[in-house]
């Protein structure tokens, strides 16, 4: 939906930890802490904000071979778990609902989102804080983790700053990593992006190839 509200800043911290299914099989558990600041130049308003809630089709029991329809999203069938949201420090209830990409932003392919109401005061910084957990895609030799940045393009103008840190939980050699977008630094297992005067057009995506690690 078109809006005059601007996302001024975004700070995201993602931390990975190996999760072993047995002695040799593992993926990575990911904990996420995301903080946003918004400014509303118009009158005080209550709007609905959202966060992508992709379905875990394996957990939902979908059989792609038989082309079964996508199951309904709920807290038990989405990839993101333990999703919590706070507005100006106060916890706010959220729910999952079907959504549409009304702005036709390329690559925004999710059909469900966590939604919650937010009161935005005129010309005041409004702080939003989300925390959640998920598990990386893949197993053992190859795992990938992503964070959707492109939803930031739904807001008016550009962000002053977006800062994303991805802590791999171990000092993986750089040659075993595939990292997007460019413009990052990597030191002691932490990948760091800092964007300024920024309108997002690409998501964060990191692949870990542990074949020789």
CSV table of C-alpha atoms in Angstrom, one decimal:
chain,number,residue,atom,x,y,z
A,1,UNK,CA,0.0,0.0,0.0
A,2,UNK,CA,1.3,3.5,-0.8
A,3,UNK,CA,2.4,5.4,2.2
A,4,UNK,CA,4.2,8.5,3.4
A,5,UNK,CA,5.7,6.6,6.4
A,6,UNK,CA,9.4,6.1,6.2
A,7,UNK,CA,11.6,3.4,7.6
A,8,UNK,CA,14.5,5.4,8.9
A,9,UNK,CA,16.7,2.6,10.1
A,10,UNK,CA,16.9,-1.2,10.3
A,11,UNK,CA,19.3,-3.2,12.6
A,12,UNK,CA,19.3,-7.0,12.3
A,13,UNK,CA,21.4,-9.5,14.2
A,14,UNK,CA,21.3,-13.2,13.2
A,15,UNK,CA,23.1,-15.8,15.2
A,16,UNK,CA,23.6,-19.4,14.0
A,17,UNK,CA,24.2,-22.5,16.1
A,18,UNK,CA,24.7,-26.1,14.8
A,19,UNK,CA,21.7,-28.3,15.4
A,20,UNK,CA,22.6,-32.1,15.2
A,21,UNK,CA,19.8,-34.5,14.3
A,22,UNK,CA,22.2,-37.4,15.0
A,23,UNK,CA,26.0,-37.9,15.1
A,24,UNK,CA,26.5,-36.7,11.6
A,25,UNK,CA,23.4,-34.9,10.4
A,26,UNK,CA,22.9,-31.2,11.2
A,27,UNK,CA,21.5,-27.9,10.1
A,28,UNK,CA,21.8,-24.5,11.9
A,29,UNK,CA,19.4,-23.0,14.4
A,30,UNK,CA,19.1,-19.2,13.8
A,31,UNK,CA,18.0,-16.6,16.3
A,32,UNK,CA,17.0,-13.2,14.9
A,33,UNK,CA,16.8,-9.8,16.6
A,34,UNK,CA,15.5,-7.0,14.4
A,35,UNK,CA,15.0,-3.4,15.3
A,36,UNK,CA,13.4,-0.7,13.1
A,37,UNK,CA,12.7,3.0,13.4
A,38,UNK,CA,9.8,4.6,11.5
A,39,UNK,CA,8.7,8.2,11.1
A,40,UNK,CA,5.2,9.2,10.2
A,41,UNK,CA,5.1,12.8,8.7
A,42,UNK,CA,1.3,12.7,8.6
A,43,UNK,CA,-1.3,12.7,11.4
A,44,UNK,CA,-1.2,10.1,14.2
A,45,UNK,CA,-2.3,6.8,12.7
A,46,UNK,CA,-2.8,3.2,13.5
A,47,UNK,CA,-1.5,0.9,10.7
A,48,UNK,CA,-1.0,-2.8,10.2
A,49,UNK,CA,2.5,-4.0,9.9
A,50,UNK,CA,3.7,-7.4,8.8
A,51,UNK,CA,6.5,-9.9,8.6
A,52,UNK,CA,6.8,-12.7,6.1
A,53,UNK,CA,5.6,-16.1,7.4
A,54,UNK,CA,6.7,-18.7,4.8
A,55,UNK,CA,5.2,-22.2,5.2
A,56,UNK,CA,7.4,-25.1,6.2
A,57,UNK,CA,5.8,-27.5,3.6
A,58,UNK,CA,7.5,-30.5,5.1
A,59,UNK,CA,6.1,-29.7,8.6
A,60,UNK,CA,2.7,-29.0,7.1
A,61,UNK,CA,2.7,-32.4,5.3
A,62,UNK,CA,2.4,-31.1,1.8
A,63,UNK,CA,3.0,-33.7,-0.9
A,64,UNK,CA,4.4,-31.9,-3.9
A,65,UNK,CA,4.5,-35.1,-6.0
A,66,UNK,CA,0.7,-35.2,-5.9
A,67,UNK,CA,0.5,-31.4,-6.4
A,68,UNK,CA,-1.4,-30.9,-3.2
A,69,UNK,CA,-2.5,-27.3,-2.5
A,70,UNK,CA,-0.4,-25.2,-0.2
A,71,UNK,CA,-1.7,-25.7,3.4
A,72,UNK,CA,-3.1,-22.9,5.5
A,73,UNK,CA,-0.4,-21.1,7.5
A,74,UNK,CA,-0.5,-21.2,11.3
A,75,UNK,CA,2.1,-21.0,14.1
A,76,UNK,CA,2.8,-24.7,13.7
A,77,UNK,CA,3.3,-24.8,9.9
A,78,UNK,CA,5.5,-21.7,9.3
A,79,UNK,CA,9.3,-21.6,9.1
A,80,UNK,CA,9.6,-18.7,11.6
A,81,UNK,CA,9.0,-19.8,15.2
A,82,UNK,CA,8.6,-17.9,18.5
A,83,UNK,CA,7.8,-14.7,16.6
A,84,UNK,CA,7.5,-11.8,19.0
A,85,UNK,CA,7.0,-8.1,18.4
A,86,UNK,CA,7.3,-5.0,20.5
A,87,UNK,CA,6.3,-1.4,19.8
A,88,UNK,CA,8.2,1.3,21.7
A,89,UNK,CA,9.2,-1.4,24.1
A,90,UNK,CA,5.7,-2.8,24.8
A,91,UNK,CA,4.8,-6.4,23.6
A,92,UNK,CA,2.1,-6.5,21.0
A,93,UNK,CA,0.0,-9.5,19.9
A,94,UNK,CA,0.3,-10.7,16.3
A,95,UNK,CA,-1.5,-13.2,14.1
A,96,UNK,CA,-0.9,-14.9,10.7
A,97,UNK,CA,-2.9,-14.0,7.7
A,98,UNK,CA,-2.9,-14.4,3.9
A,99,UNK,CA,-1.3,-11.4,2.2
A,100,UNK,CA,-0.7,-10.1,-1.4
A,101,UNK,CA,2.3,-8.3,-3.0
A,102,UNK,CA,0.2,-5.3,-4.0
A,103,UNK,CA,3.3,-3.3,-5.0
A,104,UNK,CA,4.5,-6.1,-7.3
A,105,UNK,CA,8.0,-5.9,-5.9
A,106,UNK,CA,10.1,-8.5,-7.8
A,107,UNK,CA,11.1,-11.5,-5.7
A,108,UNK,CA,8.5,-11.0,-2.9
A,109,UNK,CA,6.9,-14.4,-3.2
A,110,UNK,CA,5.5,-15.1,0.3
A,111,UNK,CA,1.7,-15.5,0.7
A,112,UNK,CA,1.4,-15.2,4.5
A,113,UNK,CA,2.6,-12.8,7.1
A,114,UNK,CA,2.5,-12.1,10.8
A,115,UNK,CA,0.4,-9.0,11.2
A,116,UNK,CA,0.0,-6.6,14.1
A,117,UNK,CA,-1.3,-3.0,14.8
A,118,UNK,CA,1.1,-0.1,15.3
A,119,UNK,CA,0.3,3.4,16.4
A,120,UNK,CA,2.6,5.9,14.7
A,121,UNK,CA,2.7,9.4,16.2
A,122,UNK,CA,3.2,12.3,13.9
A,123,UNK,CA,6.9,13.3,13.3
A,124,UNK,CA,8.1,11.2,16.2
A,125,UNK,CA,10.5,8.2,16.0
A,126,UNK,CA,8.5,5.0,16.5
A,127,UNK,CA,10.6,1.9,17.4
A,128,UNK,CA,9.7,-1.6,16.4
A,129,UNK,CA,11.5,-4.7,17.7
A,130,UNK,CA,11.0,-8.3,16.4
A,131,UNK,CA,12.6,-11.5,17.7
A,132,UNK,CA,12.2,-15.0,16.2
A,133,UNK,CA,13.8,-18.3,15.5
A,134,UNK,CA,14.2,-20.6,12.4
A,135,UNK,CA,16.3,-23.4,11.0
A,136,UNK,CA,18.5,-23.1,7.9
A,137,UNK,CA,17.7,-24.8,4.6
A,138,UNK,CA,19.8,-27.8,3.7
A,139,UNK,CA,21.9,-30.2,5.7
A,140,UNK,CA,25.5,-31.0,6.4
A,141,UNK,CA,27.6,-30.1,3.3
A,142,UNK,CA,25.4,-27.2,2.2
A,143,UNK,CA,23.2,-24.9,4.3
A,144,UNK,CA,21.8,-21.5,3.4
A,145,UNK,CA,20.3,-18.7,5.5
A,146,UNK,CA,18.4,-15.7,4.2
A,147,UNK,CA,16.8,-12.5,5.5
A,148,UNK,CA,14.2,-10.6,3.5
A,149,UNK,CA,15.3,-7.0,3.0
A,150,UNK,CA,13.1,-6.0,0.0
A,151,UNK,CA,10.1,-5.4,2.1
A,152,UNK,CA,11.8,-2.2,3.2
A,153,UNK,CA,11.1,-0.9,-0.3
A,154,UNK,CA,7.4,-0.7,0.5
A,155,UNK,CA,8.0,2.4,2.7
A,156,UNK,CA,8.4,5.9,1.5
A,157,UNK,CA,11.8,7.2,0.4
A,158,UNK,CA,15.1,5.7,1.5
A,159,UNK,CA,16.5,4.4,4.8
A,160,UNK,CA,19.2,6.5,6.5
A,161,UNK,CA,20.9,3.3,7.5
A,162,UNK,CA,20.5,-0.5,7.4
A,163,UNK,CA,22.9,-2.7,9.4
A,164,UNK,CA,22.9,-6.5,9.3
A,165,UNK,CA,25.2,-8.8,11.2
A,166,UNK,CA,25.2,-12.6,10.6
A,167,UNK,CA,27.2,-14.5,13.2
A,168,UNK,CA,27.9,-18.0,11.9
A,169,UNK,CA,28.8,-19.3,15.3
A,170,UNK,CA,32.1,-20.6,14.0
A,171,UNK,CA,35.0,-19.2,12.0
A,172,UNK,CA,34.2,-20.7,8.6
A,173,UNK,CA,36.9,-20.0,6.0
A,174,UNK,CA,35.7,-17.4,3.6
A,175,UNK,CA,36.2,-19.6,0.5
A,176,UNK,CA,33.5,-21.9,1.8
A,177,UNK,CA,30.9,-19.1,1.8
A,178,UNK,CA,28.6,-17.7,-0.9
A,179,UNK,CA,27.4,-14.3,0.3
A,180,UNK,CA,24.9,-11.9,-1.2
A,181,UNK,CA,24.6,-9.0,-1.6
A,182,UNK,CA,28.1,-7.6,-2.2
A,183,UNK,CA,29.6,-4.8,0.0
A,184,UNK,CA,30.0,-6.9,3.2
A,185,UNK,CA,32.9,-7.5,5.5
A,186,UNK,CA,33.8,-10.8,7.1
A,187,UNK,CA,35.8,-11.3,10.2
A,188,UNK,CA,36.0,-14.1,12.8
A,189,UNK,CA,32.8,-15.8,11.7
A,190,UNK,CA,30.7,-12.6,11.4
A,191,UNK,CA,29.4,-11.2,8.1
A,192,UNK,CA,28.5,-7.6,8.3
A,193,UNK,CA,26.6,-5.2,5.9
A,194,UNK,CA,26.2,-1.5,6.4
A,195,UNK,CA,24.0,0.4,3.9
A,196,UNK,CA,23.4,4.1,4.0
A,197,UNK,CA,20.9,6.2,2.0
A,198,UNK,CA,19.4,2.9,1.1
A,199,UNK,CA,16.4,1.5,-0.8
A,200,UNK,CA,16.6,-2.3,-0.7
A,201,UNK,CA,16.4,-4.3,-3.9
A,202,UNK,CA,18.1,-7.5,-2.9
A,203,UNK,CA,17.8,-9.9,0.1
A,204,UNK,CA,20.5,-11.2,2.4
A,205,UNK,CA,21.5,-14.8,1.4
A,206,UNK,CA,24.4,-16.8,2.7
A,207,UNK,CA,25.4,-20.4,1.8
A,208,UNK,CA,27.8,-22.4,3.9
A,209,UNK,CA,29.6,-25.2,2.0
A,210,UNK,CA,31.1,-27.4,4.7
A,211,UNK,CA,32.3,-30.2,2.4
A,212,UNK,CA,35.9,-29.7,3.4
A,213,UNK,CA,35.4,-27.9,6.7
